[in-house]
Structures are given as structure tokens and as C-alpha cells.
Amino acid sequence: YLEPLRLYSKETVTLELPGELTIFDIDWLSVYNVETKENYGSVIVPDNPNVPPSLVKIIPHKSSLPNCLQLHKDFQVSWEIFGPQITIQLVGQVGEDHYLAFGLSGAPDKTQMLGSDVAIAYIDGYRGFANDYNITANSPCVKVLGQYKGVCRDDVIGGIDNNQMHTATREDGINYITYRRTLISSESGDREFKEEGSSQLIWAIGRLDHKNEPAFHDIYPRGSISIELGRK
């Protein structure tokens, strides 16, 4: 769930060692392209290096829901299916003007933004939101020839917001947002949360615009994510 490197230009890049590794556990560090077998930069770590302690604060979190999946180092989802409903908790270390997006892919066999059914979750002041969105185009929601296209809220395109907010808090720069929805919706654009078999997920982290609508996402999956939501 670590974010792959992208194109950088005139930026300061900070690399963090994964898990509980420290500088005292490694002998060298390299930024390496596996496909082209190129070394973009490396450093040999001397014995007993004199380095200051890390300023990264580790905040433990244990969800009250039985199922959990780490989507990214800054984004975790937990869930529980009970009866005809699913309860979902999104936990993300994000800025106050950022959103967490999570839902079902628009394709049954791969992660696909187009046609997906997602919740856009964020906290505005003391109030939390987990709005129900359908994605019909890779663009902000706009009205074209009398029809809305793009990343649009269900209630804007004539549907119903099926998400029910439960709790929302922000502590130490981390958003904790819990909401519920039915497994099967009567909305044509909504996807079914299946109790049996695998489901393709979609998620993203991005900024909100001045209307608290999702702008372009900065972080998103680079591959398909398949999970059995009804696992015990």
C-alpha cells in the first residue's frame, strides 16, 4: 500500500522507511527502477550513524469493526455487514481541506473510476459528511444538454443519497468517519455490496474545492484491489 514514486521536478523528496525499520537496521538505501534496472541514487549507511530521531509521530488505531484493509499508509478502511446493511469506517491522515473517497469499482474485474459508486467523506468544522456519488465521466460534475455528467452526487442527478452518517471526528490530523448504507440499492447507478464473492474496490485521497466538492485526487490505487466483503 506504499505510494509509488512519480515524476518530480525541483521538489524535496522525503523517503520513509516502512514499518518499524530504522536507519540502524539497513546498510544502504537506493531509489531503483526494477523494470529498467536503473539506480537513480543510492547511499551507503555507515556504522553507528549520528542521526537525530524521526519526527514522524506514530498514532496507534484499532477499529471497532471486525474487518480491516490498509489501502495506503495514510488510509485505512474497516467494515461490518449486519443484516441488509454495511457499516464502513474510513480513517485517513489528511489535511483539513482533503477528502477520502471509497467505494465499488465501475468494472467487475478491475479498478475503474468510470461507472464507480463512491462515498466522498470529509469533515467541515465539527460536521462530518459521507456523500453518495456516481462517476459517469473523468471530470467535475457539469450539466451538458440537460444532463449532469462527471463526479456527481446522487441527489444532484435525480437519485437518493443512500449513505447514512454515523460518527465523524478529527484528532491529531486524522479523520475518523463512519457511515452506513444498504447492501442493495434501488438506484440504477449504485453498485451492490456483495456478501459472497469478491468485489473490486476504488479509493482516492484529494482536495476539496471552494464548494466542498471533490477536486482532482492526488493519491489513488495503481492496480486492482479485490476483496471479499463478506469474509468472516
PDB file of N, CA, C and O in Angstrom, residues 104-165:
ATOM      1  N   LEU A 104     -17.133   1.156  -4.706  1.00  0.00           N
ATOM      2  CA  LEU A 104     -17.045  -0.003  -5.589  1.00  0.00           C
ATOM      3  C   LEU A 104     -16.692   0.433  -7.000  1.00  0.00           C
ATOM      4  O   LEU A 104     -17.204   1.432  -7.508  1.00  0.00           O
ATOM      5  N   SER A 105     -15.819  -0.337  -7.626  1.00  0.00           N
ATOM      6  CA  SER A 105     -15.326  -0.030  -8.961  1.00  0.00           C
ATOM      7  C   SER A 105     -16.445  -0.070  -9.997  1.00  0.00           C
ATOM      8  O   SER A 105     -17.460  -0.753  -9.824  1.00  0.00           O
ATOM      9  N   GLY A 106     -16.217   0.637 -11.094  1.00  0.00           N
ATOM     10  CA  GLY A 106     -17.176   0.624 -12.188  1.00  0.00           C
ATOM     11  C   GLY A 106     -17.056  -0.591 -13.080  1.00  0.00           C
ATOM     12  O   GLY A 106     -17.858  -0.767 -13.998  1.00  0.00           O
ATOM     13  N   ALA A 107     -16.061  -1.450 -12.830  1.00  0.00           N
ATOM     14  CA  ALA A 107     -15.877  -2.676 -13.611  1.00  0.00           C
ATOM     15  C   ALA A 107     -15.787  -3.864 -12.661  1.00  0.00           C
ATOM     16  O   ALA A 107     -15.231  -3.747 -11.570  1.00  0.00           O
ATOM     17  N   PRO A 108     -16.324  -5.024 -13.044  1.00  0.00           N
ATOM     18  CA  PRO A 108     -16.333  -6.180 -12.138  1.00  0.00           C
ATOM     19  C   PRO A 108     -14.987  -6.872 -11.990  1.00  0.00           C
ATOM     20  O   PRO A 108     -14.794  -7.653 -11.055  1.00  0.00           O
ATOM     21  N   ASP A 109     -14.037  -6.598 -12.890  1.00  0.00           N
ATOM     22  CA  ASP A 109     -12.780  -7.343 -12.880  1.00  0.00           C
ATOM     23  C   ASP A 109     -11.540  -6.475 -12.710  1.00  0.00           C
ATOM     24  O   ASP A 109     -10.417  -6.968 -12.786  1.00  0.00           O
ATOM     25  N   LYS A 110     -11.718  -5.172 -12.474  1.00  0.00           N
ATOM     26  CA  LYS A 110     -10.568  -4.290 -12.296  1.00  0.00           C
ATOM     27  C   LYS A 110     -11.011  -3.005 -11.605  1.00  0.00           C
ATOM     28  O   LYS A 110     -12.210  -2.710 -11.514  1.00  0.00           O
ATOM     29  N   THR A 111     -10.030  -2.248 -11.114  1.00  0.00           N
ATOM     30  CA  THR A 111     -10.322  -0.955 -10.510  1.00  0.00           C
ATOM     31  C   THR A 111     -10.534   0.071 -11.617  1.00  0.00           C
ATOM     32  O   THR A 111      -9.641   0.311 -12.425  1.00  0.00           O
ATOM     33  N   GLN A 112     -11.729   0.652 -11.644  1.00  0.00           N
ATOM     34  CA  GLN A 112     -12.080   1.597 -12.707  1.00  0.00           C
ATOM     35  C   GLN A 112     -12.909   2.733 -12.128  1.00  0.00           C
ATOM     36  O   GLN A 112     -13.932   2.512 -11.481  1.00  0.00           O
ATOM     37  N   MET A 113     -12.460   3.950 -12.360  1.00  0.00           N
ATOM     38  CA  MET A 113     -13.154   5.124 -11.849  1.00  0.00           C
ATOM     39  C   MET A 113     -14.492   5.338 -12.558  1.00  0.00           C
ATOM     40  O   MET A 113     -15.513   5.623 -11.924  1.00  0.00           O
ATOM     41  N   LEU A 114     -14.498   5.201 -13.879  1.00  0.00           N
ATOM     42  CA  LEU A 114     -15.712   5.441 -14.656  1.00  0.00           C
ATOM     43  C   LEU A 114     -16.780   4.400 -14.319  1.00  0.00           C
ATOM     44  O   LEU A 114     -16.536   3.197 -14.380  1.00  0.00           O
ATOM     45  N   GLY A 115     -17.959   4.864 -13.926  1.00  0.00           N
ATOM     46  CA  GLY A 115     -19.048   3.974 -13.562  1.00  0.00           C
ATOM     47  C   GLY A 115     -19.033   3.528 -12.116  1.00  0.00           C
ATOM     48  O   GLY A 115     -19.875   2.725 -11.709  1.00  0.00           O
ATOM     49  N   SER A 116     -18.091   4.037 -11.327  1.00  0.00           N
ATOM     50  CA  SER A 116     -17.979   3.600  -9.936  1.00  0.00           C
ATOM     51  C   SER A 116     -19.005   4.293  -9.042  1.00  0.00           C
ATOM     52  O   SER A 116     -19.585   5.318  -9.395  1.00  0.00           O
ATOM     53  N   ASP A 117     -19.221   3.698  -7.880  1.00  0.00           N
ATOM     54  CA  ASP A 117     -20.165   4.183  -6.871  1.00  0.00           C
ATOM     55  C   ASP A 117     -19.361   4.427  -5.601  1.00  0.00           C
ATOM     56  O   ASP A 117     -18.896   3.479  -4.968  1.00  0.00           O
ATOM     57  N   VAL A 118     -19.165   5.697  -5.231  1.00  0.00           N
ATOM     58  CA  VAL A 118     -18.237   6.015  -4.151  1.00  0.00           C
ATOM     59  C   VAL A 118     -18.867   6.946  -3.121  1.00  0.00           C
ATOM     60  O   VAL A 118     -19.827   7.668  -3.405  1.00  0.00           O
ATOM     61  N   ALA A 119     -18.293   6.905  -1.925  1.00  0.00           N
ATOM     62  CA  ALA A 119     -18.601   7.881  -0.884  1.00  0.00           C
ATOM     63  C   ALA A 119     -17.453   8.878  -0.825  1.00  0.00           C
ATOM     64  O   ALA A 119     -16.284   8.484  -0.817  1.00  0.00           O
ATOM     65  N   ILE A 120     -17.779  10.161  -0.811  1.00  0.00           N
ATOM     66  CA  ILE A 120     -16.791  11.220  -0.626  1.00  0.00           C
ATOM     67  C   ILE A 120     -16.937  11.700   0.815  1.00  0.00           C
ATOM     68  O   ILE A 120     -17.935  12.321   1.175  1.00  0.00           O
ATOM     69  N   ALA A 121     -15.938  11.383   1.641  1.00  0.00           N
ATOM     70  CA  ALA A 121     -16.032  11.637   3.081  1.00  0.00           C
ATOM     71  C   ALA A 121     -15.051  12.728   3.491  1.00  0.00           C
ATOM     72  O   ALA A 121     -13.880  12.708   3.100  1.00  0.00           O
ATOM     73  N   TYR A 122     -15.539  13.662   4.298  1.00  0.00           N
ATOM     74  CA  TYR A 122     -14.689  14.743   4.796  1.00  0.00           C
ATOM     75  C   TYR A 122     -15.328  15.346   6.036  1.00  0.00           C
ATOM     76  O   TYR A 122     -16.480  15.036   6.384  1.00  0.00           O
ATOM     77  N   ILE A 123     -14.576  16.201   6.713  1.00  0.00           N
ATOM     78  CA  ILE A 123     -15.074  16.882   7.905  1.00  0.00           C
ATOM     79  C   ILE A 123     -14.969  18.384   7.672  1.00  0.00           C
ATOM     80  O   ILE A 123     -13.898  18.892   7.324  1.00  0.00           O
ATOM     81  N   ASP A 124     -16.079  19.072   7.843  1.00  0.00           N
ATOM     82  CA  ASP A 124     -16.141  20.524   7.689  1.00  0.00           C
ATOM     83  C   ASP A 124     -16.436  21.121   9.059  1.00  0.00           C
ATOM     84  O   ASP A 124     -17.581  21.112   9.508  1.00  0.00           O
ATOM     85  N   GLY A 125     -15.393  21.611   9.716  1.00  0.00           N
ATOM     86  CA  GLY A 125     -15.575  22.109  11.072  1.00  0.00           C
ATOM     87  C   GLY A 125     -15.810  20.958  12.031  1.00  0.00           C
ATOM     88  O   GLY A 125     -14.950  20.110  12.237  1.00  0.00           O
ATOM     89  N   TYR A 126     -17.009  20.922  12.617  1.00  0.00           N
ATOM     90  CA  TYR A 126     -17.360  19.848  13.544  1.00  0.00           C
ATOM     91  C   TYR A 126     -18.332  18.850  12.921  1.00  0.00           C
ATOM     92  O   TYR A 126     -18.792  17.932  13.597  1.00  0.00           O
ATOM     93  N   ARG A 127     -18.633  19.022  11.652  1.00  0.00           N
ATOM     94  CA  ARG A 127     -19.629  18.173  10.999  1.00  0.00           C
ATOM     95  C   ARG A 127     -18.977  17.270   9.960  1.00  0.00           C
ATOM     96  O   ARG A 127     -18.143  17.714   9.175  1.00  0.00           O
ATOM     97  N   GLY A 128     -19.361  15.998   9.985  1.00  0.00           N
ATOM     98  CA  GLY A 128     -18.820  15.039   9.038  1.00  0.00           C
ATOM     99  C   GLY A 128     -19.784  14.750   7.906  1.00  0.00           C
ATOM    100  O   GLY A 128     -21.007  14.844   8.062  1.00  0.00           O
ATOM    101  N   PHE A 129     -19.222  14.374   6.755  1.00  0.00           N
ATOM    102  CA  PHE A 129     -20.017  14.056   5.575  1.00  0.00           C
ATOM    103  C   PHE A 129     -19.479  12.785   4.932  1.00  0.00           C
ATOM    104  O   PHE A 129     -18.271  12.529   4.941  1.00  0.00           O
ATOM    105  N   ALA A 130     -20.383  11.996   4.365  1.00  0.00           N
ATOM    106  CA  ALA A 130     -20.019  10.829   3.558  1.00  0.00           C
ATOM    107  C   ALA A 130     -21.039  10.761   2.422  1.00  0.00           C
ATOM    108  O   ALA A 130     -21.927   9.912   2.404  1.00  0.00           O
ATOM    109  N   ASN A 131     -20.917  11.680   1.490  1.00  0.00           N
ATOM    110  CA  ASN A 131     -21.914  11.839   0.433  1.00  0.00           C
ATOM    111  C   ASN A 131     -21.778  10.763  -0.637  1.00  0.00           C
ATOM    112  O   ASN A 131     -20.679  10.317  -0.967  1.00  0.00           O
ATOM    113  N   ASP A 132     -22.913  10.365  -1.179  1.00  0.00           N
ATOM    114  CA  ASP A 132     -23.007   9.305  -2.180  1.00  0.00           C
ATOM    115  C   ASP A 132     -22.823   9.904  -3.577  1.00  0.00           C
ATOM    116  O   ASP A 132     -23.566  10.806  -3.972  1.00  0.00           O
ATOM    117  N   TYR A 133     -21.830   9.391  -4.317  1.00  0.00           N
ATOM    118  CA  TYR A 133     -21.518   9.911  -5.649  1.00  0.00           C
ATOM    119  C   TYR A 133     -21.538   8.789  -6.683  1.00  0.00           C
ATOM    120  O   TYR A 133     -21.179   7.645  -6.386  1.00  0.00           O
ATOM    121  N   ASN A 134     -21.932   9.145  -7.897  1.00  0.00           N
ATOM    122  CA  ASN A 134     -21.746   8.304  -9.078  1.00  0.00           C
ATOM    123  C   ASN A 134     -20.773   9.009 -10.015  1.00  0.00           C
ATOM    124  O   ASN A 134     -20.828  10.231 -10.172  1.00  0.00           O
ATOM    125  N   ILE A 135     -19.892   8.242 -10.638  1.00  0.00           N
ATOM    126  CA  ILE A 135     -18.898   8.822 -11.536  1.00  0.00           C
ATOM    127  C   ILE A 135     -19.199   8.362 -12.957  1.00  0.00           C
ATOM    128  O   ILE A 135     -19.044   7.191 -13.299  1.00  0.00           O
ATOM    129  N   THR A 136     -19.662   9.300 -13.776  1.00  0.00           N
ATOM    130  CA  THR A 136     -20.027   8.985 -15.158  1.00  0.00           C
ATOM    131  C   THR A 136     -19.049   9.563 -16.169  1.00  0.00           C
ATOM    132  O   THR A 136     -19.167   9.298 -17.363  1.00  0.00           O
ATOM    133  N   ALA A 137     -18.087  10.369 -15.705  1.00  0.00           N
ATOM    134  CA  ALA A 137     -17.050  10.920 -16.577  1.00  0.00           C
ATOM    135  C   ALA A 137     -15.881  11.357 -15.707  1.00  0.00           C
ATOM    136  O   ALA A 137     -16.051  11.650 -14.519  1.00  0.00           O
ATOM    137  N   ASN A 138     -14.696  11.394 -16.300  1.00  0.00           N
ATOM    138  CA  ASN A 138     -13.496  11.785 -15.556  1.00  0.00           C
ATOM    139  C   ASN A 138     -13.357  13.303 -15.528  1.00  0.00           C
ATOM    140  O   ASN A 138     -12.407  13.876 -16.072  1.00  0.00           O
ATOM    141  N   SER A 139     -14.332  13.952 -14.889  1.00  0.00           N
ATOM    142  CA  SER A 139     -14.352  15.410 -14.831  1.00  0.00           C
ATOM    143  C   SER A 139     -15.242  15.837 -13.674  1.00  0.00           C
ATOM    144  O   SER A 139     -16.034  15.039 -13.164  1.00  0.00           O
ATOM    145  N   PRO A 140     -15.133  17.100 -13.238  1.00  0.00           N
ATOM    146  CA  PRO A 140     -16.086  17.596 -12.237  1.00  0.00           C
ATOM    147  C   PRO A 140     -17.510  17.529 -12.770  1.00  0.00           C
ATOM    148  O   PRO A 140     -17.743  17.427 -13.978  1.00  0.00           O
ATOM    149  N   CYS A 141     -18.472  17.570 -11.873  1.00  0.00           N
ATOM    150  CA  CYS A 141     -19.876  17.452 -12.262  1.00  0.00           C
ATOM    151  C   CYS A 141     -20.327  18.708 -13.018  1.00  0.00           C
ATOM    152  O   CYS A 141     -20.275  19.818 -12.488  1.00  0.00           O
ATOM    153  N   VAL A 142     -20.749  18.530 -14.265  1.00  0.00           N
ATOM    154  CA  VAL A 142     -21.231  19.635 -15.091  1.00  0.00           C
ATOM    155  C   VAL A 142     -22.517  19.203 -15.798  1.00  0.00           C
ATOM    156  O   VAL A 142     -22.759  18.012 -16.004  1.00  0.00           O
ATOM    157  N   LYS A 143     -23.320  20.189 -16.167  1.00  0.00           N
ATOM    158  CA  LYS A 143     -24.573  19.913 -16.870  1.00  0.00           C
ATOM    159  C   LYS A 143     -24.372  20.127 -18.360  1.00  0.00           C
ATOM    160  O   LYS A 143     -24.022  21.220 -18.810  1.00  0.00           O
ATOM    161  N   VAL A 144     -24.574  19.064 -19.141  1.00  0.00           N
ATOM    162  CA  VAL A 144     -24.389  19.109 -20.585  1.00  0.00           C
ATOM    163  C   VAL A 144     -25.671  18.638 -21.264  1.00  0.00           C
ATOM    164  O   VAL A 144     -26.128  17.512 -21.028  1.00  0.00           O
ATOM    165  N   LEU A 145     -26.269  19.513 -22.075  1.00  0.00           N
ATOM    166  CA  LEU A 145     -27.505  19.188 -22.797  1.00  0.00           C
ATOM    167  C   LEU A 145     -28.587  18.665 -21.858  1.00  0.00           C
ATOM    168  O   LEU A 145     -29.287  17.691 -22.141  1.00  0.00           O
ATOM    169  N   GLY A 146     -28.690  19.329 -20.698  1.00  0.00           N
ATOM    170  CA  GLY A 146     -29.746  18.991 -19.757  1.00  0.00           C
ATOM    171  C   GLY A 146     -29.447  17.824 -18.839  1.00  0.00           C
ATOM    172  O   GLY A 146     -30.285  17.471 -18.005  1.00  0.00           O
ATOM    173  N   GLN A 147     -28.260  17.212 -18.966  1.00  0.00           N
ATOM    174  CA  GLN A 147     -27.898  16.079 -18.123  1.00  0.00           C
ATOM    175  C   GLN A 147     -26.582  16.353 -17.405  1.00  0.00           C
ATOM    176  O   GLN A 147     -25.668  16.950 -17.972  1.00  0.00           O
ATOM    177  N   TYR A 148     -26.531  15.903 -16.143  1.00  0.00           N
ATOM    178  CA  TYR A 148     -25.302  16.049 -15.372  1.00  0.00           C
ATOM    179  C   TYR A 148     -24.354  14.898 -15.684  1.00  0.00           C
ATOM    180  O   TYR A 148     -24.754  13.734 -15.723  1.00  0.00           O
ATOM    181  N   LYS A 149     -23.085  15.245 -15.898  1.00  0.00           N
ATOM    182  CA  LYS A 149     -22.048  14.258 -16.173  1.00  0.00           C
ATOM    183  C   LYS A 149     -20.821  14.567 -15.318  1.00  0.00           C
ATOM    184  O   LYS A 149     -20.546  15.716 -15.009  1.00  0.00           O
ATOM    185  N   GLY A 150     -20.093  13.517 -14.957  1.00  0.00           N
ATOM    186  CA  GLY A 150     -18.867  13.701 -14.196  1.00  0.00           C
ATOM    187  C   GLY A 150     -18.959  13.046 -12.833  1.00  0.00           C
ATOM    188  O   GLY A 150     -19.649  12.043 -12.647  1.00  0.00           O
ATOM    189  N   VAL A 151     -18.255  13.634 -11.858  1.00  0.00           N
ATOM    190  CA  VAL A 151     -18.281  13.151 -10.476  1.00  0.00           C
ATOM    191  C   VAL A 151     -19.419  13.881  -9.773  1.00  0.00           C
ATOM    192  O   VAL A 151     -19.248  14.990  -9.269  1.00  0.00           O
ATOM    193  N   CYS A 152     -20.600  13.257  -9.754  1.00  0.00           N
ATOM    194  CA  CYS A 152     -21.816  13.938  -9.311  1.00  0.00           C
ATOM    195  C   CYS A 152     -22.453  13.233  -8.118  1.00  0.00           C
ATOM    196  O   CYS A 152     -22.479  11.993  -8.050  1.00  0.00           O
ATOM    197  N   ARG A 153     -22.989  14.035  -7.205  1.00  0.00           N
ATOM    198  CA  ARG A 153     -23.755  13.477  -6.094  1.00  0.00           C
ATOM    199  C   ARG A 153     -25.031  12.848  -6.619  1.00  0.00           C
ATOM    200  O   ARG A 153     -25.651  13.346  -7.564  1.00  0.00           O
ATOM    201  N   ASP A 154     -25.437  11.760  -5.975  1.00  0.00           N
ATOM    202  CA  ASP A 154     -26.651  11.065  -6.410  1.00  0.00           C
ATOM    203  C   ASP A 154     -27.871  11.972  -6.379  1.00  0.00           C
ATOM    204  O   ASP A 154     -28.722  11.924  -7.277  1.00  0.00           O
ATOM    205  N   ASP A 155     -27.981  12.810  -5.333  1.00  0.00           N
ATOM    206  CA  ASP A 155     -29.174  13.648  -5.221  1.00  0.00           C
ATOM    207  C   ASP A 155     -29.170  14.800  -6.227  1.00  0.00           C
ATOM    208  O   ASP A 155     -30.196  15.442  -6.442  1.00  0.00           O
ATOM    209  N   VAL A 156     -28.038  15.056  -6.876  1.00  0.00           N
ATOM    210  CA  VAL A 156     -27.984  16.081  -7.918  1.00  0.00           C
ATOM    211  C   VAL A 156     -28.507  15.536  -9.243  1.00  0.00           C
ATOM    212  O   VAL A 156     -29.156  16.247 -10.013  1.00  0.00           O
ATOM    213  N   ILE A 157     -28.246  14.260  -9.501  1.00  0.00           N
ATOM    214  CA  ILE A 157     -28.653  13.662 -10.780  1.00  0.00           C
ATOM    215  C   ILE A 157     -30.010  12.964 -10.682  1.00  0.00           C
ATOM    216  O   ILE A 157     -30.360  12.145 -11.526  1.00  0.00           O
ATOM    217  N   GLY A 158     -30.775  13.286  -9.631  1.00  0.00           N
ATOM    218  CA  GLY A 158     -32.119  12.744  -9.508  1.00  0.00           C
ATOM    219  C   GLY A 158     -32.236  11.480  -8.692  1.00  0.00           C
ATOM    220  O   GLY A 158     -33.314  10.888  -8.613  1.00  0.00           O
ATOM    221  N   GLY A 159     -31.143  11.066  -8.062  1.00  0.00           N
ATOM    222  CA  GLY A 159     -31.171   9.864  -7.239  1.00  0.00           C
ATOM    223  C   GLY A 159     -31.310  10.192  -5.762  1.00  0.00           C
ATOM    224  O   GLY A 159     -31.720  11.293  -5.379  1.00  0.00           O
ATOM    225  N   ILE A 160     -30.949   9.225  -4.928  1.00  0.00           N
ATOM    226  CA  ILE A 160     -31.048   9.366  -3.475  1.00  0.00           C
ATOM    227  C   ILE A 160     -29.685   9.076  -2.862  1.00  0.00           C
ATOM    228  O   ILE A 160     -28.998   8.142  -3.273  1.00  0.00           O
ATOM    229  N   ASP A 161     -29.307   9.886  -1.888  1.00  0.00           N
ATOM    230  CA  ASP A 161     -28.074   9.630  -1.143  1.00  0.00           C
ATOM    231  C   ASP A 161     -28.343   8.483  -0.174  1.00  0.00           C
ATOM    232  O   ASP A 161     -29.078   8.633   0.801  1.00  0.00           O
ATOM    233  N   ASN A 162     -27.755   7.308  -0.451  1.00  0.00           N
ATOM    234  CA  ASN A 162     -28.011   6.119   0.354  1.00  0.00           C
ATOM    235  C   ASN A 162     -27.106   5.998   1.573  1.00  0.00           C
ATOM    236  O   ASN A 162     -27.233   5.042   2.336  1.00  0.00           O
ATOM    237  N   ASN A 163     -26.178   6.924   1.739  1.00  0.00           N
ATOM    238  CA  ASN A 163     -25.264   6.859   2.878  1.00  0.00           C
ATOM    239  C   ASN A 163     -25.861   7.562   4.091  1.00  0.00           C
ATOM    240  O   ASN A 163     -26.387   8.672   3.977  1.00  0.00           O
ATOM    241  N   GLN A 164     -25.754   6.914   5.231  1.00  0.00           N
ATOM    242  CA  GLN A 164     -26.243   7.480   6.489  1.00  0.00           C
ATOM    243  C   GLN A 164     -25.056   7.729   7.410  1.00  0.00           C
ATOM    244  O   GLN A 164     -24.373   6.799   7.830  1.00  0.00           O
ATOM    245  N   MET A 165     -24.786   9.004   7.712  1.00  0.00           N
ATOM    246  CA  MET A 165     -23.670   9.347   8.589  1.00  0.00           C
ATOM    247  C   MET A 165     -23.898   8.779   9.986  1.00  0.00           C
ATOM    248  O   MET A 165     -25.002   8.815  10.517  1.00  0.00           O
TER     249      MET A 165
END
